[in-house]
Amino acid sequence: MKKQFKNSFYAILSIIAVFAFNSCEDFEKFEPLDANSIADETPPLASFTATQGAGPDEEWKNYTFGNGSTSATSYSWDFGNGSTSTDVDSATTYPGEGTFVVTLVAKDNLGVSSTFSETIEVIEPDEPLVPDPVLINFDFDKLPKSSGSDCSCAGWINKDIGEQGESSSGNGGTDNVVKFDNNEPDHVYQEFAVTPNADYTIAIVTSFKSPTGGPFPSMLELRVLTGSGYAAGYTPTYYTDTADFPQEDWGYTTISQVEDATNNLLVEVQDNPSDDGYFTKTYTFNAGANDSVALFIRGIGGDSIGDFLYTGGDEEIRADSVIITAVN
Amino acid sequence: MKNSMKSIKIIVLFVMGISLSSCEKDFLSPDLESLVNAEIYYNNEEELLKGVINMYDGIQGVNSTSSNDNHSLQVEFYLTEMRSDNTRTKSSEGEAAQFENYTVQATNGIVEDYYRSFYNVVFRANVVLANIDVASDANRANIEAEAKFVRAYAYFNLVRLYGDIPLVNQVLDITDPGYQAISYTRVDTAEIYELIVSDLVTAVDGLDNSYITRASKSAAQALLAKVYLTLGTNYVEAQSLCEDIMLAGFALEPNFKDVFFNELNDEIIFAIGYEKDGLDSQNFSAEWLNAVGRTSGVNYTTQDVRDALDALGGNRTLYSYRVDTDQPSQFQVVKYIPDGDETLDIEETSIDPTKAGNDWIVLRYSDVLLMHVEAIMAGGNDTSVPAALSSFQEVRNRAGLTDVVTTITKEELLDERRVELAFENHRLFDLIRFGEAQSILSQFSAATGGSFNTSDLLLPIPQREINLSRGVMSQNPGY
């Protein structure tokens, strides 16, 4: 009885054992592996940043890649130039200019992966030449003003700090020069964009009427004014058509602001050469910490009277052109 | 009987009267009157000015070895210099060695200490701003500017170390419904920088140059210039901010040693002041020595920085590192030593080196001169603009390197900053700002057996914050 019981016990046990082993296979056969497993709660997210090399030689072809992926354990890089890597951070050298797609596959230990691609434009950085500034109506031609009539002073008027110059003829042309009248506070003013810290040359062609011998000989004063000295909150607008230029409320609104030495990048004064021909004078200035400056030219030498407390002297002065070029 | 009814009614009314009056709020939540407390304290400008000084107390940090105290600035070198190629621990042991090995854990106590300390500084600044109404009309703008300078300074450090971080620009009360959300929502760095820039613009407008160990106009301008350089935008504004400071009367000390051992000299634009032997003393100076106090032997110089100083330091090298006489194979930082050095003719700053009085220099004039060069270079590879050459030459001339400089490359500028400002917590930020951190630190780390990769350029968000956020806060990549 006892033995029989023991035997049947073993029999049952072995049946169970067989079932148990079989049943595992069955479960795997009929149920997908991951149906009851916990999902990957922290799947990887691939990400990277690319940095171009810098230096005097061919360093621009070198790129370094910083890995910003999260929840990943292994990485596979394709730099788009035929080379690959499995490092965390990586670097490659491109053969030259071109467009390359960089792909990073970040994978975790559960086999879940994430892919991130970025297109890299490899461009050799050229030493940018400083462009010449753009002065509108640099030739002082008789062009439309915003107030209607035409004037050689079009584009060059700032009524807050002087009276406009007059149209005139000279140097072999007609209506082609601007005139700073005797005994008047005549001026020209224009703002323009510059490259910070670049050097510039100003070439100006002028003519003085022969000295009258009076007590107030005329002089022509030229200043380059800093953009950092513009009125608070002022942002320059660069007009291209003389008819669009406003005639007041520019960056400089008072003569004291103009005469503040900290606002002057250049101050030059021309004396009467006692020869009424047209002569070219050149000056240079450095733009300093400014991306915008203003050119201001006026006749001086007369009494400190009138609305602006300056006037031209006894002789008329004419300017035919002003050309500013970058020194590269 | 009727009488007794009446007396019962009277008693009931009486009891009701007492019970009604006892329900007034005071009995349940009495105001604390015998001690100072923040809710009722700031009633006039004098009291508000104590709140202003309190901000600097927060930056100073507590001189203690208890890990529960806010050590603030006193542990900053761990997170900056020791994570760069400039310094390391003497023995490569413990939590402190995680920085040089680039194996920082989210549970690192120093990482948590600094985070907690500087959010506490932000809190102190927000308290001043929240009570700004009690200031007089004459001083309100100035006090607001000072608080905003301190807040921007704290956020600039936090955002560079931890990346996206919570933006707290008000005093948070734990009962506020938004408390949890504001404290644990990581905000994009761009938004943090917006607050920093706007705070510093206010600071530049509202401050003058009355102080060195408190906010000043020049300090705000220098910090704003550095923010612009870090963002890689507004190089022209950064340059003109530097040029304003260059006209404000600062000058390089003729002798490099005096920058550090003649306190409040003409070169210092902003420093955090410490007083020897008392509650306002500091401990970091002693930590950089051998066997002085409980924690020491940290921020020792690397071979890498000594090579750079030997090659490029000029007369700065002598006052930058020295042999550890107790352990001659090791080399210590000279700047900020507390217990004097006879050979170098440096006097001790306190009787007990662990209660040192050396101020910590945050901004000095040579930093501004080199930022001026950086602004003119404007992200380019080199410059030979005369204004940049002159600033660069001024720094080199003081170091005794008087050969005439005709062009400056980006690499030369980064090297010059390294030897001029070594051990002043600039190096890591300079490497990142110049875009050279990955290449230089991966080479350095390969040579010293560390495991650097780019995710080490940000510290982890302290694990404690992530736990308190109940999982809302995400961790930085790589941790």
PDB file of C-alpha atoms in Angstrom, chain A residues 49 51 53-56 64-71 88-91 125 127 196-199 228 262 286 288-291, chain B residues 236-237 239-240 243 247 375-377 380-382 385-387 409-411 435-436 438-439 442 452-455 475-478:
ATOM      1  CA  THR A  49      26.199  68.783 -31.256  1.00  0.00           C
ATOM      2  CA  THR A  51      31.684  71.925 -33.668  1.00  0.00           C
ATOM      3  CA  GLY A  53      37.618  73.322 -35.782  1.00  0.00           C
ATOM      4  CA  ALA A  54      39.335  76.698 -35.890  1.00  0.00           C
ATOM      5  CA  GLY A  55      42.911  77.639 -36.623  1.00  0.00           C
ATOM      6  CA  PRO A  56      45.264  79.120 -39.173  1.00  0.00           C
ATOM      7  CA  THR A  64      34.141  67.272 -33.200  1.00  0.00           C
ATOM      8  CA  PHE A  65      30.846  65.787 -32.096  1.00  0.00           C
ATOM      9  CA  GLY A  66      29.594  65.980 -28.515  1.00  0.00           C
ATOM     10  CA  ASN A  67      27.188  63.219 -27.531  1.00  0.00           C
ATOM     11  CA  GLY A  68      24.009  64.503 -25.886  1.00  0.00           C
ATOM     12  CA  SER A  69      22.043  61.226 -25.937  1.00  0.00           C
ATOM     13  CA  THR A  70      20.117  60.072 -22.892  1.00  0.00           C
ATOM     14  CA  SER A  71      19.453  56.544 -21.567  1.00  0.00           C
ATOM     15  CA  VAL A  88      30.782  58.170 -27.032  1.00  0.00           C
ATOM     16  CA  ASP A  89      32.100  61.481 -28.355  1.00  0.00           C
ATOM     17  CA  SER A  90      33.777  61.461 -31.714  1.00  0.00           C
ATOM     18  CA  ALA A  91      35.588  63.475 -34.347  1.00  0.00           C
ATOM     19  CA  PRO A 125      35.694  80.181 -43.594  1.00  0.00           C
ATOM     20  CA  GLU A 127      38.767  85.902 -44.063  1.00  0.00           C
ATOM     21  CA  PRO A 196      33.428  97.209 -35.917  1.00  0.00           C
ATOM     22  CA  ASN A 197      37.148  97.947 -35.490  1.00  0.00           C
ATOM     23  CA  ALA A 198      37.769  98.206 -39.253  1.00  0.00           C
ATOM     24  CA  ASP A 199      39.851 101.030 -40.778  1.00  0.00           C
ATOM     25  CA  SER A 228      27.292 104.571 -29.514  1.00  0.00           C
ATOM     26  CA  THR A 262      33.806 110.844 -26.689  1.00  0.00           C
ATOM     27  CA  ASN A 286      38.859 103.265 -37.196  1.00  0.00           C
ATOM     28  CA  GLY A 288      36.007 101.072 -32.933  1.00  0.00           C
ATOM     29  CA  ALA A 289      33.139  99.514 -31.011  1.00  0.00           C
ATOM     30  CA  ASN A 290      30.486 100.709 -33.485  1.00  0.00           C
ATOM     31  CA  ASP A 291      28.496  99.032 -36.211  1.00  0.00           C
TER      32      ASP A 291
ATOM     33  CA  VAL B 236      30.095  95.192 -30.268  1.00  0.00           C
ATOM     34  CA  GLU B 237      28.190  95.832 -27.039  1.00  0.00           C
ATOM     35  CA  GLN B 239      33.473  95.676 -26.517  1.00  0.00           C
ATOM     36  CA  SER B 240      31.922  99.004 -25.612  1.00  0.00           C
ATOM     37  CA  GLU B 243      35.788 100.242 -23.018  1.00  0.00           C
ATOM     38  CA  LEU B 247      37.737 104.632 -18.590  1.00  0.00           C
ATOM     39  CA  ALA B 375      35.076  90.979 -28.055  1.00  0.00           C
ATOM     40  CA  ILE B 376      37.123  92.508 -30.876  1.00  0.00           C
ATOM     41  CA  MET B 377      38.084  89.042 -32.141  1.00  0.00           C
ATOM     42  CA  GLY B 380      37.173  84.895 -35.373  1.00  0.00           C
ATOM     43  CA  ASN B 381      40.510  83.092 -35.439  1.00  0.00           C
ATOM     44  CA  ASP B 382      42.744  86.082 -34.822  1.00  0.00           C
ATOM     45  CA  VAL B 385      43.184  95.531 -34.475  1.00  0.00           C
ATOM     46  CA  PRO B 386      45.313  98.102 -32.580  1.00  0.00           C
ATOM     47  CA  ALA B 387      42.807  98.441 -29.708  1.00  0.00           C
ATOM     48  CA  THR B 409      45.316  84.179 -32.316  1.00  0.00           C
ATOM     49  CA  LYS B 410      42.376  82.654 -30.498  1.00  0.00           C
ATOM     50  CA  GLU B 411      44.715  80.024 -29.042  1.00  0.00           C
ATOM     51  CA  GLY B 435      34.616  76.007 -28.089  1.00  0.00           C
ATOM     52  CA  GLU B 436      37.810  74.148 -27.106  1.00  0.00           C
ATOM     53  CA  GLN B 438      35.938  68.906 -25.974  1.00  0.00           C
ATOM     54  CA  SER B 439      39.297  68.667 -27.729  1.00  0.00           C
ATOM     55  CA  SER B 442      39.447  64.790 -23.825  1.00  0.00           C
ATOM     56  CA  PHE B 452      35.874  62.643 -19.936  1.00  0.00           C
ATOM     57  CA  ASN B 453      33.156  62.976 -22.484  1.00  0.00           C
ATOM     58  CA  THR B 454      31.146  66.021 -23.507  1.00  0.00           C
ATOM     59  CA  SER B 455      28.259  65.281 -21.182  1.00  0.00           C
ATOM     60  CA  GLN B 475      18.590  64.492 -15.347  1.00  0.00           C
ATOM     61  CA  ASN B 476      21.292  65.849 -17.652  1.00  0.00           C
ATOM     62  CA  PRO B 477      22.589  63.429 -20.319  1.00  0.00           C
ATOM     63  CA  GLY B 478      25.293  61.050 -19.179  1.00  0.00           C
TER      64      GLY B 478
END
